[in-house]
Coordinates of C-alpha atoms in Angstrom, one line a residue:
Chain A
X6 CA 53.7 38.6 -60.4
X7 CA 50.8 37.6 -63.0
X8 CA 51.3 37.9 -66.5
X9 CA 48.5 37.3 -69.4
X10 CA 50.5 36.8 -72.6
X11 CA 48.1 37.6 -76.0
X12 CA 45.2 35.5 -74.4
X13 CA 42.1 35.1 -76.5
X14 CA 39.0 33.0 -75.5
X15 CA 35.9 32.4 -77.7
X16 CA 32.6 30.8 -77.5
X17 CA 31.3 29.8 -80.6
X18 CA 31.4 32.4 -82.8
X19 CA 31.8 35.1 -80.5
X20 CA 35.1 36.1 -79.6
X21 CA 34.7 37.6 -75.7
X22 CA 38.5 37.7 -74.8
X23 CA 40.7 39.8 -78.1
X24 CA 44.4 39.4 -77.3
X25 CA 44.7 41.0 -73.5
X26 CA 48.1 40.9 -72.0
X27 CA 48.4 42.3 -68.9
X28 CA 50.3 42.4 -65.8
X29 CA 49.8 42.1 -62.3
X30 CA 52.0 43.4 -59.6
X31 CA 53.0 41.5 -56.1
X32 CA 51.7 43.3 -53.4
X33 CA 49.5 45.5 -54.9
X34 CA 45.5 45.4 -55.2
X35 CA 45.1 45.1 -59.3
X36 CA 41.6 45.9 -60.3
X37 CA 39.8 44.4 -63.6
X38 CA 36.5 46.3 -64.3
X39 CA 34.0 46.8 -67.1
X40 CA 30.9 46.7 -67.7
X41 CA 28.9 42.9 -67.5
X42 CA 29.3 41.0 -70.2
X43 CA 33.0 42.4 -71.1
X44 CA 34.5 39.6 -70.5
X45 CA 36.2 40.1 -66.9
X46 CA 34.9 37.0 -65.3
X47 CA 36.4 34.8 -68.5
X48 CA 39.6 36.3 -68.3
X49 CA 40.0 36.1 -64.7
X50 CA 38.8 32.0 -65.2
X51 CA 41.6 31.8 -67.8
X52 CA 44.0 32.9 -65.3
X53 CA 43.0 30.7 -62.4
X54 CA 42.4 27.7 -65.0
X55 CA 39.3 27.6 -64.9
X56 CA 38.5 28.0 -68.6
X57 CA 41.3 27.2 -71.3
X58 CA 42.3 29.7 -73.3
X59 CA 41.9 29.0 -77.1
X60 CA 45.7 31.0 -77.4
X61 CA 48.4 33.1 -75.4
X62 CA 49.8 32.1 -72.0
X63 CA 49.5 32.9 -68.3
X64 CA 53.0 33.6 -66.3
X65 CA 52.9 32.9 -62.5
X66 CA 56.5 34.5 -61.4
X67 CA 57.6 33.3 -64.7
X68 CA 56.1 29.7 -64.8
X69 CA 53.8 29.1 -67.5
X70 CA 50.3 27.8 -66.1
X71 CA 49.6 25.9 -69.1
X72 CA 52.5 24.1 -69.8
X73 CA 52.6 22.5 -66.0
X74 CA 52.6 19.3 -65.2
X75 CA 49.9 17.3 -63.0
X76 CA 52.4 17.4 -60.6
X77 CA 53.4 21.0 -60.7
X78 CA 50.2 22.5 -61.5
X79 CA 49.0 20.7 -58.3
X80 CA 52.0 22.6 -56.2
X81 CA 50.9 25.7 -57.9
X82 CA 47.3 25.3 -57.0
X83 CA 48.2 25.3 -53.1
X84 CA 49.7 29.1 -53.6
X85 CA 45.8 30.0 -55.0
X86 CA 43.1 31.5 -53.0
X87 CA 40.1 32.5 -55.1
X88 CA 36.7 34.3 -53.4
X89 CA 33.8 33.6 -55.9
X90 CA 30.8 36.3 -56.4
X91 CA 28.2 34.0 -54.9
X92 CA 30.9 32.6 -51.9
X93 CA 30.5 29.4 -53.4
X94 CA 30.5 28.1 -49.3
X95 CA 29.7 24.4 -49.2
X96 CA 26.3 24.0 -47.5
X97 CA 26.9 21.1 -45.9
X98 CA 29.2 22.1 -44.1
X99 CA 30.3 24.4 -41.0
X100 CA 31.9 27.4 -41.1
X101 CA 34.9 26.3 -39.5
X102 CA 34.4 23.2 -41.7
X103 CA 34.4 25.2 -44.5
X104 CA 37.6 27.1 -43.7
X105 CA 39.7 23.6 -43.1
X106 CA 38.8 22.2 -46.4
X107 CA 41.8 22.9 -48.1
X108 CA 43.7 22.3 -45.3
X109 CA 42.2 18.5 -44.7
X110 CA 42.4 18.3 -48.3
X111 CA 46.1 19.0 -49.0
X112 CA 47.8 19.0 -45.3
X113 CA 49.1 16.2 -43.1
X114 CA 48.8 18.7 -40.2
X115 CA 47.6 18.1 -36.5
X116 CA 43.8 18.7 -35.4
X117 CA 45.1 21.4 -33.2
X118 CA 47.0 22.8 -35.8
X119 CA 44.5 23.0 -38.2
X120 CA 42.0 24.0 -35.6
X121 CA 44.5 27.3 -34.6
X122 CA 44.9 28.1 -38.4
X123 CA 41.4 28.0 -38.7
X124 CA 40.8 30.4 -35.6
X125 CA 43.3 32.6 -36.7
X126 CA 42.3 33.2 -40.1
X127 CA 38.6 33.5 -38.9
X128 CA 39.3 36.1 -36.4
X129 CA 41.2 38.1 -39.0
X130 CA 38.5 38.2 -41.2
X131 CA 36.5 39.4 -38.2
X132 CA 34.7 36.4 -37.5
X133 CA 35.8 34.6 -34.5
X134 CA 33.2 32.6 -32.6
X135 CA 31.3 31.8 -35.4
X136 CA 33.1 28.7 -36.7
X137 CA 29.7 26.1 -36.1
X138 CA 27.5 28.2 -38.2
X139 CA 26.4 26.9 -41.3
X140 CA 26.7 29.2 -44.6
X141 CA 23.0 29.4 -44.8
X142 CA 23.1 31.2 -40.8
X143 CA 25.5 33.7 -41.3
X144 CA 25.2 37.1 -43.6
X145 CA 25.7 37.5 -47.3
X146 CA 28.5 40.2 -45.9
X147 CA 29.8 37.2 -43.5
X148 CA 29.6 34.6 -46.3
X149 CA 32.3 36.7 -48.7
X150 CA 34.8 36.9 -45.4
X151 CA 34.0 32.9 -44.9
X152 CA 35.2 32.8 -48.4
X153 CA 38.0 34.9 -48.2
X154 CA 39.3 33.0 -44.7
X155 CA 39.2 30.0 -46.8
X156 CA 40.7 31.6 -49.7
X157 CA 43.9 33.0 -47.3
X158 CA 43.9 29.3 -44.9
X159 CA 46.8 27.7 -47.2
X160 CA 49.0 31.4 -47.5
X161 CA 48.1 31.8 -51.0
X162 CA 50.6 33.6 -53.0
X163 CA 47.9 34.9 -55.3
X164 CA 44.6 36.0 -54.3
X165 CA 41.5 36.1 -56.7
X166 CA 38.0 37.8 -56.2
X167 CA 35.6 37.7 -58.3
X168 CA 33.2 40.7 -58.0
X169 CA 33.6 40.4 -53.9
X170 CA 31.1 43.4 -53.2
X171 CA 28.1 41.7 -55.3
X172 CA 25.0 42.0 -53.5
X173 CA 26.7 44.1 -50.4
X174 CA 25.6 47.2 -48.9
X175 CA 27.9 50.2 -49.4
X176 CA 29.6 49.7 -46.0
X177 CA 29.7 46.1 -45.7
X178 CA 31.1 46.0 -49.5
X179 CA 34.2 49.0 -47.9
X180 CA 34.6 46.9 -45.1
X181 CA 35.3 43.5 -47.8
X182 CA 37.9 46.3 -49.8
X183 CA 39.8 47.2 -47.0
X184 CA 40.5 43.9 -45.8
X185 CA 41.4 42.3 -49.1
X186 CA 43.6 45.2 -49.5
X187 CA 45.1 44.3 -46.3
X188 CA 45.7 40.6 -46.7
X189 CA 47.5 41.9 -50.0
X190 CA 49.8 44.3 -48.0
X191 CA 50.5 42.1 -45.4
X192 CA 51.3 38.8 -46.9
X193 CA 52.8 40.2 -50.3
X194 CA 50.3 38.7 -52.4
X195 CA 49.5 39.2 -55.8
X196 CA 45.5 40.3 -55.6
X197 CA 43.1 40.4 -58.8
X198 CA 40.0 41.4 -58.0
X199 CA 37.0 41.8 -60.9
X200 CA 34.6 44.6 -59.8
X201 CA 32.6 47.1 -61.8
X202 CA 32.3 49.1 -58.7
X203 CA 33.7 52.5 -58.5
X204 CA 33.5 52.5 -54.8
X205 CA 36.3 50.0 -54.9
X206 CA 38.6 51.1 -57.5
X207 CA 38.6 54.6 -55.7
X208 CA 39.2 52.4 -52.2
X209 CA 41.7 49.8 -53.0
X210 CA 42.7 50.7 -56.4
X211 CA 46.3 50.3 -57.0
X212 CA 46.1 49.2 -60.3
X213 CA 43.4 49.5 -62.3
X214 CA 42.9 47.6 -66.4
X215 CA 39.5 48.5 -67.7
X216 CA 38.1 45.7 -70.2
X217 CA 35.4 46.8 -72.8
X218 CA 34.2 44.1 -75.3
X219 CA 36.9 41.6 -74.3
X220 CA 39.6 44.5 -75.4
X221 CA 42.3 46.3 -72.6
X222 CA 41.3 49.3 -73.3
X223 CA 43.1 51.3 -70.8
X224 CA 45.5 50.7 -68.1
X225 CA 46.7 52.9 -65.1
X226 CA 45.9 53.9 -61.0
X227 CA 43.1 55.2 -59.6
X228 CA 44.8 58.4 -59.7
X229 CA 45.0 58.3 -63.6
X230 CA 41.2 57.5 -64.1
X231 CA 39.6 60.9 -63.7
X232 CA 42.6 62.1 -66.0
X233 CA 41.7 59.5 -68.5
X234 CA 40.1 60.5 -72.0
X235 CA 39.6 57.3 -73.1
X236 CA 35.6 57.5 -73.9
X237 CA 35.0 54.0 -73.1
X238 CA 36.2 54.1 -69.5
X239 CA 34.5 58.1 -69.2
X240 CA 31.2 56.3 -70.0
X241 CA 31.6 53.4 -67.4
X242 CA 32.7 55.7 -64.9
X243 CA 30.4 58.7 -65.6
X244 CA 27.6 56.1 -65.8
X245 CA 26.0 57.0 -62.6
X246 CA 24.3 61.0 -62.8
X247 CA 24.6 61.1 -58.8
X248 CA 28.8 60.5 -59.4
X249 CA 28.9 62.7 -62.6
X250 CA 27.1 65.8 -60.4
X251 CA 29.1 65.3 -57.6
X252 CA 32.3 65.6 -59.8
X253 CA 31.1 68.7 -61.7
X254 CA 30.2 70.6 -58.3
X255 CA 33.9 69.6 -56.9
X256 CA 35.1 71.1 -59.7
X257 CA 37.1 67.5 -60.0
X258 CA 35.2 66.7 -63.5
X259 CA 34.9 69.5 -66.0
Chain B
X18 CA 26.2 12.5 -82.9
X19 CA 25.2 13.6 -79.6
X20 CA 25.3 10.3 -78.3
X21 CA 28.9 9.5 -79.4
X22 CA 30.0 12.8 -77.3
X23 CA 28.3 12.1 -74.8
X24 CA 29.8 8.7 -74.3
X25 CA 33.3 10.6 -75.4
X26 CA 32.9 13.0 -72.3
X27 CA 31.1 10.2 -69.9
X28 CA 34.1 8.1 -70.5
X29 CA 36.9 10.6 -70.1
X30 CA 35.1 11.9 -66.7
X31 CA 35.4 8.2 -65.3
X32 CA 39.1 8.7 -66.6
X33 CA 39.5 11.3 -64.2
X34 CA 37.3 10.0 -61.9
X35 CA 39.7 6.8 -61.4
X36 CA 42.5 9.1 -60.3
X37 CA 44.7 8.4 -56.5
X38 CA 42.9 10.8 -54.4
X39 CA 45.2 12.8 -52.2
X40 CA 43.7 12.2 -48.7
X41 CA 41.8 9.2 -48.5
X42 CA 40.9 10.3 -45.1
X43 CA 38.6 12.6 -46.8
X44 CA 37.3 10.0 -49.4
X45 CA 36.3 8.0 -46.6
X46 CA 34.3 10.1 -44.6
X47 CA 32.6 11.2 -48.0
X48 CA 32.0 7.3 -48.7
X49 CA 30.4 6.8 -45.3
X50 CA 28.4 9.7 -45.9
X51 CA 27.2 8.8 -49.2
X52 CA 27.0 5.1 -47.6
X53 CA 24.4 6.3 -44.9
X54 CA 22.3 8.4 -47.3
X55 CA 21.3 6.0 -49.9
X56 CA 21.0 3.1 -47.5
X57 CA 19.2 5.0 -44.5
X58 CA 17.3 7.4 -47.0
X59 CA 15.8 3.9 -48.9
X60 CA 15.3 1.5 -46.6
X61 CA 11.9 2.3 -45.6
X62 CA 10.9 2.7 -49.5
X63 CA 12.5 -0.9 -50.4
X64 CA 10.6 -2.6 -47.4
X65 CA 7.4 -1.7 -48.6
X66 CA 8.1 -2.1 -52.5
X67 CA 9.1 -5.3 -51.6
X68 CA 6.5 -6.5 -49.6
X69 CA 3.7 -5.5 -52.0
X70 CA 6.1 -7.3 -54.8
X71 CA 6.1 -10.7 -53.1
X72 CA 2.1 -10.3 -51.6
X73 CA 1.1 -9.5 -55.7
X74 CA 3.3 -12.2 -56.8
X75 CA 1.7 -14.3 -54.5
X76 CA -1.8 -13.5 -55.6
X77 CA -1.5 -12.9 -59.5
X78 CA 0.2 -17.1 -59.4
X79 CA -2.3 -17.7 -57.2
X80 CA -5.1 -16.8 -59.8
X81 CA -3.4 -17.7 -62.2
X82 CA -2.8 -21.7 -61.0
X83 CA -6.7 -21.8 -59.9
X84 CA -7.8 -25.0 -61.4
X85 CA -4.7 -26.3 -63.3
X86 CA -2.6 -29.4 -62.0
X87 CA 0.2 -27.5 -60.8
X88 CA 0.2 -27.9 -56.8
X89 CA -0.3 -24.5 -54.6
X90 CA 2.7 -25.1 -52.4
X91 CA 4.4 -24.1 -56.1
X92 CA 3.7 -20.5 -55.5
X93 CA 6.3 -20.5 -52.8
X94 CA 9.0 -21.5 -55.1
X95 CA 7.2 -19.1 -58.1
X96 CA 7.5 -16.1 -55.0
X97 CA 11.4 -16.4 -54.4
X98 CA 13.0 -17.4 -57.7
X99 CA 11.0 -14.5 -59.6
X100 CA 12.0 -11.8 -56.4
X101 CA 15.2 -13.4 -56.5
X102 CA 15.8 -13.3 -59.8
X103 CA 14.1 -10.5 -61.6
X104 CA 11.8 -8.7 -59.3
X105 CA 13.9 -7.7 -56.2
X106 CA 17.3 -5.9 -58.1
X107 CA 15.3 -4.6 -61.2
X108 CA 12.2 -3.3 -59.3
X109 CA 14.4 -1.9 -56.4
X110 CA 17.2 -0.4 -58.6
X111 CA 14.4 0.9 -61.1
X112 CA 13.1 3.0 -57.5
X113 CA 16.5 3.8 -56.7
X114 CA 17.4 5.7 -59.9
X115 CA 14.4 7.9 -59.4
X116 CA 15.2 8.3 -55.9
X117 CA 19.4 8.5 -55.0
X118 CA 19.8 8.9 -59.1
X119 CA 17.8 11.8 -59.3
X120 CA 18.9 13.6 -55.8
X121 CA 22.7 12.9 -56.9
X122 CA 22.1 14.6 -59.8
X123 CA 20.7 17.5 -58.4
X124 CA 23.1 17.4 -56.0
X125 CA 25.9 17.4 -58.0
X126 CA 24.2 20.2 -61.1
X127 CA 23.8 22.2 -58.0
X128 CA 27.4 22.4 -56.7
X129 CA 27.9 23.0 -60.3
X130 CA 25.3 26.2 -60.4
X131 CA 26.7 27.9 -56.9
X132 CA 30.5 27.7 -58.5
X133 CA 31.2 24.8 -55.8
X134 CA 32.8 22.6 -58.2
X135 CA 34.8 25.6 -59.7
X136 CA 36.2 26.8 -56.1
X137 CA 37.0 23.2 -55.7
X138 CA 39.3 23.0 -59.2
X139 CA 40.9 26.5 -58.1
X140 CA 42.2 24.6 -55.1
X141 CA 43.4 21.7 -56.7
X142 CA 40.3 18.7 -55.5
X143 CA 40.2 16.6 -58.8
X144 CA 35.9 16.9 -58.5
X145 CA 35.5 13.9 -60.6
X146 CA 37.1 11.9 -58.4
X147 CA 35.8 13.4 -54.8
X148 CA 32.4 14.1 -55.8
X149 CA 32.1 11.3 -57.7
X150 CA 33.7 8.0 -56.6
X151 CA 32.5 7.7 -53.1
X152 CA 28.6 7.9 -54.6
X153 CA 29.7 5.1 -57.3
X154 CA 31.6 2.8 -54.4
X155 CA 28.5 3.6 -51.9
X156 CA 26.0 2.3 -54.5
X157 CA 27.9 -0.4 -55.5
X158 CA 28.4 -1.5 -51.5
X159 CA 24.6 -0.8 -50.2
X160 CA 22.2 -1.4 -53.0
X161 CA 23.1 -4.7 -53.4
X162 CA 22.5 -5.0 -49.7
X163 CA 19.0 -3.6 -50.1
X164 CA 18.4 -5.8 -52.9
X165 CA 19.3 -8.6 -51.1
X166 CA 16.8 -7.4 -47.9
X167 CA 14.5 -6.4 -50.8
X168 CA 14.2 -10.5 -51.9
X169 CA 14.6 -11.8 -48.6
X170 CA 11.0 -9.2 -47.6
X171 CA 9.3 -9.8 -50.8
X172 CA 9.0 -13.5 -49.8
X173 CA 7.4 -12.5 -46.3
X174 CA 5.4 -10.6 -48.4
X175 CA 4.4 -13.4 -50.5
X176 CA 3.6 -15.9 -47.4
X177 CA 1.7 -13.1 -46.1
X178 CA -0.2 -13.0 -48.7
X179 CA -0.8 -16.6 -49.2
X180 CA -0.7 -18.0 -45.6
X181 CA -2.7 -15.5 -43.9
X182 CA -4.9 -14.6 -46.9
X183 CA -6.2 -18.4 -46.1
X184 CA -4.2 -20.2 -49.8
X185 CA -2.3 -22.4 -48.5
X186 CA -0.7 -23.4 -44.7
X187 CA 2.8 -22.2 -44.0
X188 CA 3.6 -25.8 -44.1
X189 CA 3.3 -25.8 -48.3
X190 CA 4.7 -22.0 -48.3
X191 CA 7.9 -23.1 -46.8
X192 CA 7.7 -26.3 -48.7
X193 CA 7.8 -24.4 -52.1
X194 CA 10.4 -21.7 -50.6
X195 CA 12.8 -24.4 -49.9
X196 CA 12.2 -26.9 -53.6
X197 CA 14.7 -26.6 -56.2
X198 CA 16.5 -23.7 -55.3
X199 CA 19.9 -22.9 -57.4
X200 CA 22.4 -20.6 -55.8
X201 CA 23.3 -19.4 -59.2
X202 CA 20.6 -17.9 -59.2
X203 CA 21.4 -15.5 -56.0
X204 CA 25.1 -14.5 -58.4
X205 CA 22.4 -13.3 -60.5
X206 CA 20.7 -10.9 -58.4
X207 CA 24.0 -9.4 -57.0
X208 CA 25.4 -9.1 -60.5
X209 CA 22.3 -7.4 -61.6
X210 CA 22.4 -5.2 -58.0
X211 CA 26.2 -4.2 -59.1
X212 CA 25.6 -3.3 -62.5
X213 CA 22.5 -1.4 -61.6
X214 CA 23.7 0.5 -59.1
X215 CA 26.5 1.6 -60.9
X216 CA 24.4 2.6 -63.9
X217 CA 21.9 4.9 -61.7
X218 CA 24.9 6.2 -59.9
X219 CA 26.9 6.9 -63.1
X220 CA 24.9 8.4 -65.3
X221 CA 23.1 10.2 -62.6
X222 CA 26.7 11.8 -61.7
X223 CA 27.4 12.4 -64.9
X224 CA 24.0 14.1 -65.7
X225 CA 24.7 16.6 -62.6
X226 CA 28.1 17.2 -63.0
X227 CA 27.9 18.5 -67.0
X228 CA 24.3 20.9 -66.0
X229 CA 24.8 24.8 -67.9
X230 CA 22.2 27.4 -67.4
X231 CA 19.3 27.5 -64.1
X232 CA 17.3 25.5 -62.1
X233 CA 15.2 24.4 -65.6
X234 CA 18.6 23.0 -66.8
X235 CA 18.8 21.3 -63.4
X236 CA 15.4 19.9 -63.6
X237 CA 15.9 18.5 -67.3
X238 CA 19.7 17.1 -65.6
X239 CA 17.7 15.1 -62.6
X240 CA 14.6 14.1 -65.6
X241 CA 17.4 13.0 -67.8
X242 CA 19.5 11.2 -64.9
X243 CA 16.5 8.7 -63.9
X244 CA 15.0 8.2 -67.5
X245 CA 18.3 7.1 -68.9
X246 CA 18.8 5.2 -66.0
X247 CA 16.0 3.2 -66.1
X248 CA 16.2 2.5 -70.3
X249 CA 20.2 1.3 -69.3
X250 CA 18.8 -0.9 -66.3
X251 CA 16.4 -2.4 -68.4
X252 CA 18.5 -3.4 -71.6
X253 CA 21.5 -4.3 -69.2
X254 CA 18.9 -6.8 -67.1
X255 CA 17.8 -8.7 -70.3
X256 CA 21.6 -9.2 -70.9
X257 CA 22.4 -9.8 -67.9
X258 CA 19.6 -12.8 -68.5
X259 CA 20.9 -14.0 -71.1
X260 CA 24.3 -14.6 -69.8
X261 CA 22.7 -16.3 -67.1
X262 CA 20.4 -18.5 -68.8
X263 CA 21.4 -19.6 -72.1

């Protein structure tokens, strides 16, 4: 489990992150949206440790990120996976080269070991056969489950994605859910995913926090969210006419 | 202001930068790498600098001795000691910065841009240190290699010039070449090729690895890489003179 304690973050003058504490279940797919700009991708940098935050603290099963040692932080790090929005695959490289970089990085294994691990977590992401590709070969849709093998290659504890579905087509973008969702299930990982898309938080929802101006404004499942009568989170979901009619003529939204 | 946080952030990057790396397996291959790319990639660029620096040097003495006392076979010695000296590390390195200074910046700003870097932190790489010691240890191994090819072609160059431009006989080239030569000198040039190739690699690294905002930010990071560069190779080289002269 992930815990944000009070955390605040500003730039400047402008305060973008305003005392969010949150929690974030093992096994379970926990959604952070709102709209751009409210502040998801700095919060979800704070808890990776990517940004500092100016106040509050970020729990991993009870260990305080912040207050780590070199040493610890480094153990810590190995238990991470993070997918980023743009893949953030290293051109230079492979595929399969791509996928081992942790792994050389951080691993006395064997060539064969590290070439199985690599095969493994390639064919589970559906992408077996492709490992001499280079990034710029392959899909944007192939790209995010590149990242994600990488992501998974060490057996994260946690897994982070940033807006996975950016720049996906509908189905590509369900097939990118499901299998995050899976990984989560099947490894008993914590998941975080930042998304503003509805698709997703209908899909793989299990807990949804909905940020709006760097403020929680409201917290529950997928199952609460159509429930909700918080206005902020009515207009981010509602946003879209096509959603909004289709609601009304189920008779889900009145 | 600027300038003292600058130096404030340049200094505590090289902090970092100077950390154990955890698989120097992977350090190595990135050093050979970086090894192969400045030296292949500037070879051919070097060669011809240098033989136009010796063939002009040749020529501008050449003109310049016309009808004084000083004997002609003196433009060999005037060839190698100013290549050696001056000509071959400053002239090269001064190419370099604009061409491995400004491609490691951009390199480096773009990992920056595509979130490399960040998905690199997230899994624990200390990026100051893997991106950016094998590119300072590369330079400092290969340029002063080139330099030292760089001197060694500039004075081919020069006999070129004067030999088969019909000056002199290669007899009173070589004589000149070979007259009051002072391997101090030759500390010089490698002292000068060290410090200049760690400037452009530095502050080329540095430029990159700090970029914010788009491909204009990138473009200001690669402009700012080679023009601070070459003000830093310049005042370095005349104290890097001084030390050696007076």
């Amino acid at each position: 489990m992930i815990r944000a304690n009070q955390l605040i973050k500003s730039f400047g003058e402008q305060q973008v992150i305003k005392e969010v504490s949150l929690e974030f279940e093992t096994g379970k797919t926990n959604l952070v949206i709102g709209r751009s700009g409210s502040g998801k991708t700095v919060l979800l940098k704070m808890l990776v440790g990517l940004i500092r935050p100016d106040s509050g603290s970020v729990l991993y099963d009870g260990e305080d990120f912040y207050s780590l040692d070199k040493k610890e932080l480094q153990h810590l790090r190995m238990k991470v996976g993070m997918l980023f929005q743009g893949s953030a695959l290293f051109d230079s490289m492979t595929v399969e080269e791509n996928v081992r970089f942790p792994m050389d990085m951080f691993t006395h294994l064997t060539k064969l070991e590290k070439a199985k691990r690599v095969d493994y977590c390639l064919e589970r992401v559906g992408l077996k056969g492709n490992n001499k590709k280079f990034p710029s070969e392959v899909s944007g849709g192939m790209q995010k489950r590149v990242g994600i093998a990488r992501a998974i290659v060490l057996n994260p504890q946690y897994l982070f994605c940033d807006e996975p579905n950016s720049g996906l087509d509908p189905k590509t973008a369900l097939l990118i859910d499901e299998l995050i969702h899976d990984i989560t299930v099947e490894n008993n990982i914590t998941t975080i995913i930042n998304t503003h898309d509805m698709n997703s938080v209908m899909e793989i929802g299990e807990t949804v926090a909905f940020l709006s101006n760097g403020v929680l404004c409201w917290r529950g499942s997928k199952a609460d969210i159509l429930k909700s009568e918080n206005d902020n989170l009515h207009d981010f979901i509602f946003a879209s006419p096509f959603i909004q009619k289709l609601l009304e003529d189920a008779d889900i939204l009145k | 202001m600027r300038l003292l946080e600058d130096l404030g952030r340049f200094i505590l990057l090289f902090s970092h930068a100077l950390a154990k790396p955890p698989n120097w397996r992977m350090y190595g291959k990135e050093l050979i790498r970086q090894m192969y790319d400045i030296g292949n990639g500037s070879l051919i660029i070097i060669a011809l600098i240098a033989v136009f620096i010796g063939a002009v040097t040749a020529v501008q003495f050449l003109y310049q001795l016309d009808g004084t006392l000083i004997p002609t076979w003196y433009i060999g010695y005037i060839v190698r000691d100013s290549t050696i000296i001056e000509l071959a590390p400053t002239i090269s390195c001064l190419v370099l910065a604009g061409k491995v200074g400004s491609n490691m910046a951009s390199e480096i700003g773009g990992m920056r841009q595509k979130e490399h870097i960040d998905a690199m932190e997230v899994m624990g790489v200390n990026t100051a240190s893997y991106l950016i010691m094998p590119k300072i240890l590369a330079a400092l191994l290969v340029i002063p290699l080139l330099v030292i090819l760089a001197a060694f072609i500039s004075i081919i160059g020069g006999y070129l010039a004067s030999v088969l431009g019909g000056f002199m006989n290669t007899e009173e080239y070589t004589r000149g070449v070979r007259a009051f030569f002072i391997d101090r000198n030759l500390w010089m040039m490698l002292v000068k090729a060290g410090v200049f190739a760690f400037i452009l690699t530095s502050v080329s690294c540095f430029q990159g690895y700090y970029v914010k905002g788009g491909s204009i930010e990138l473009g200001k990071a690669s402009t700012n890489a080679v023009v601070i560069s070459n003000i830093l190779i310049l005042v370095s080289d005349y104290l890097i003179a001084l030390m050696f002269t007076t």
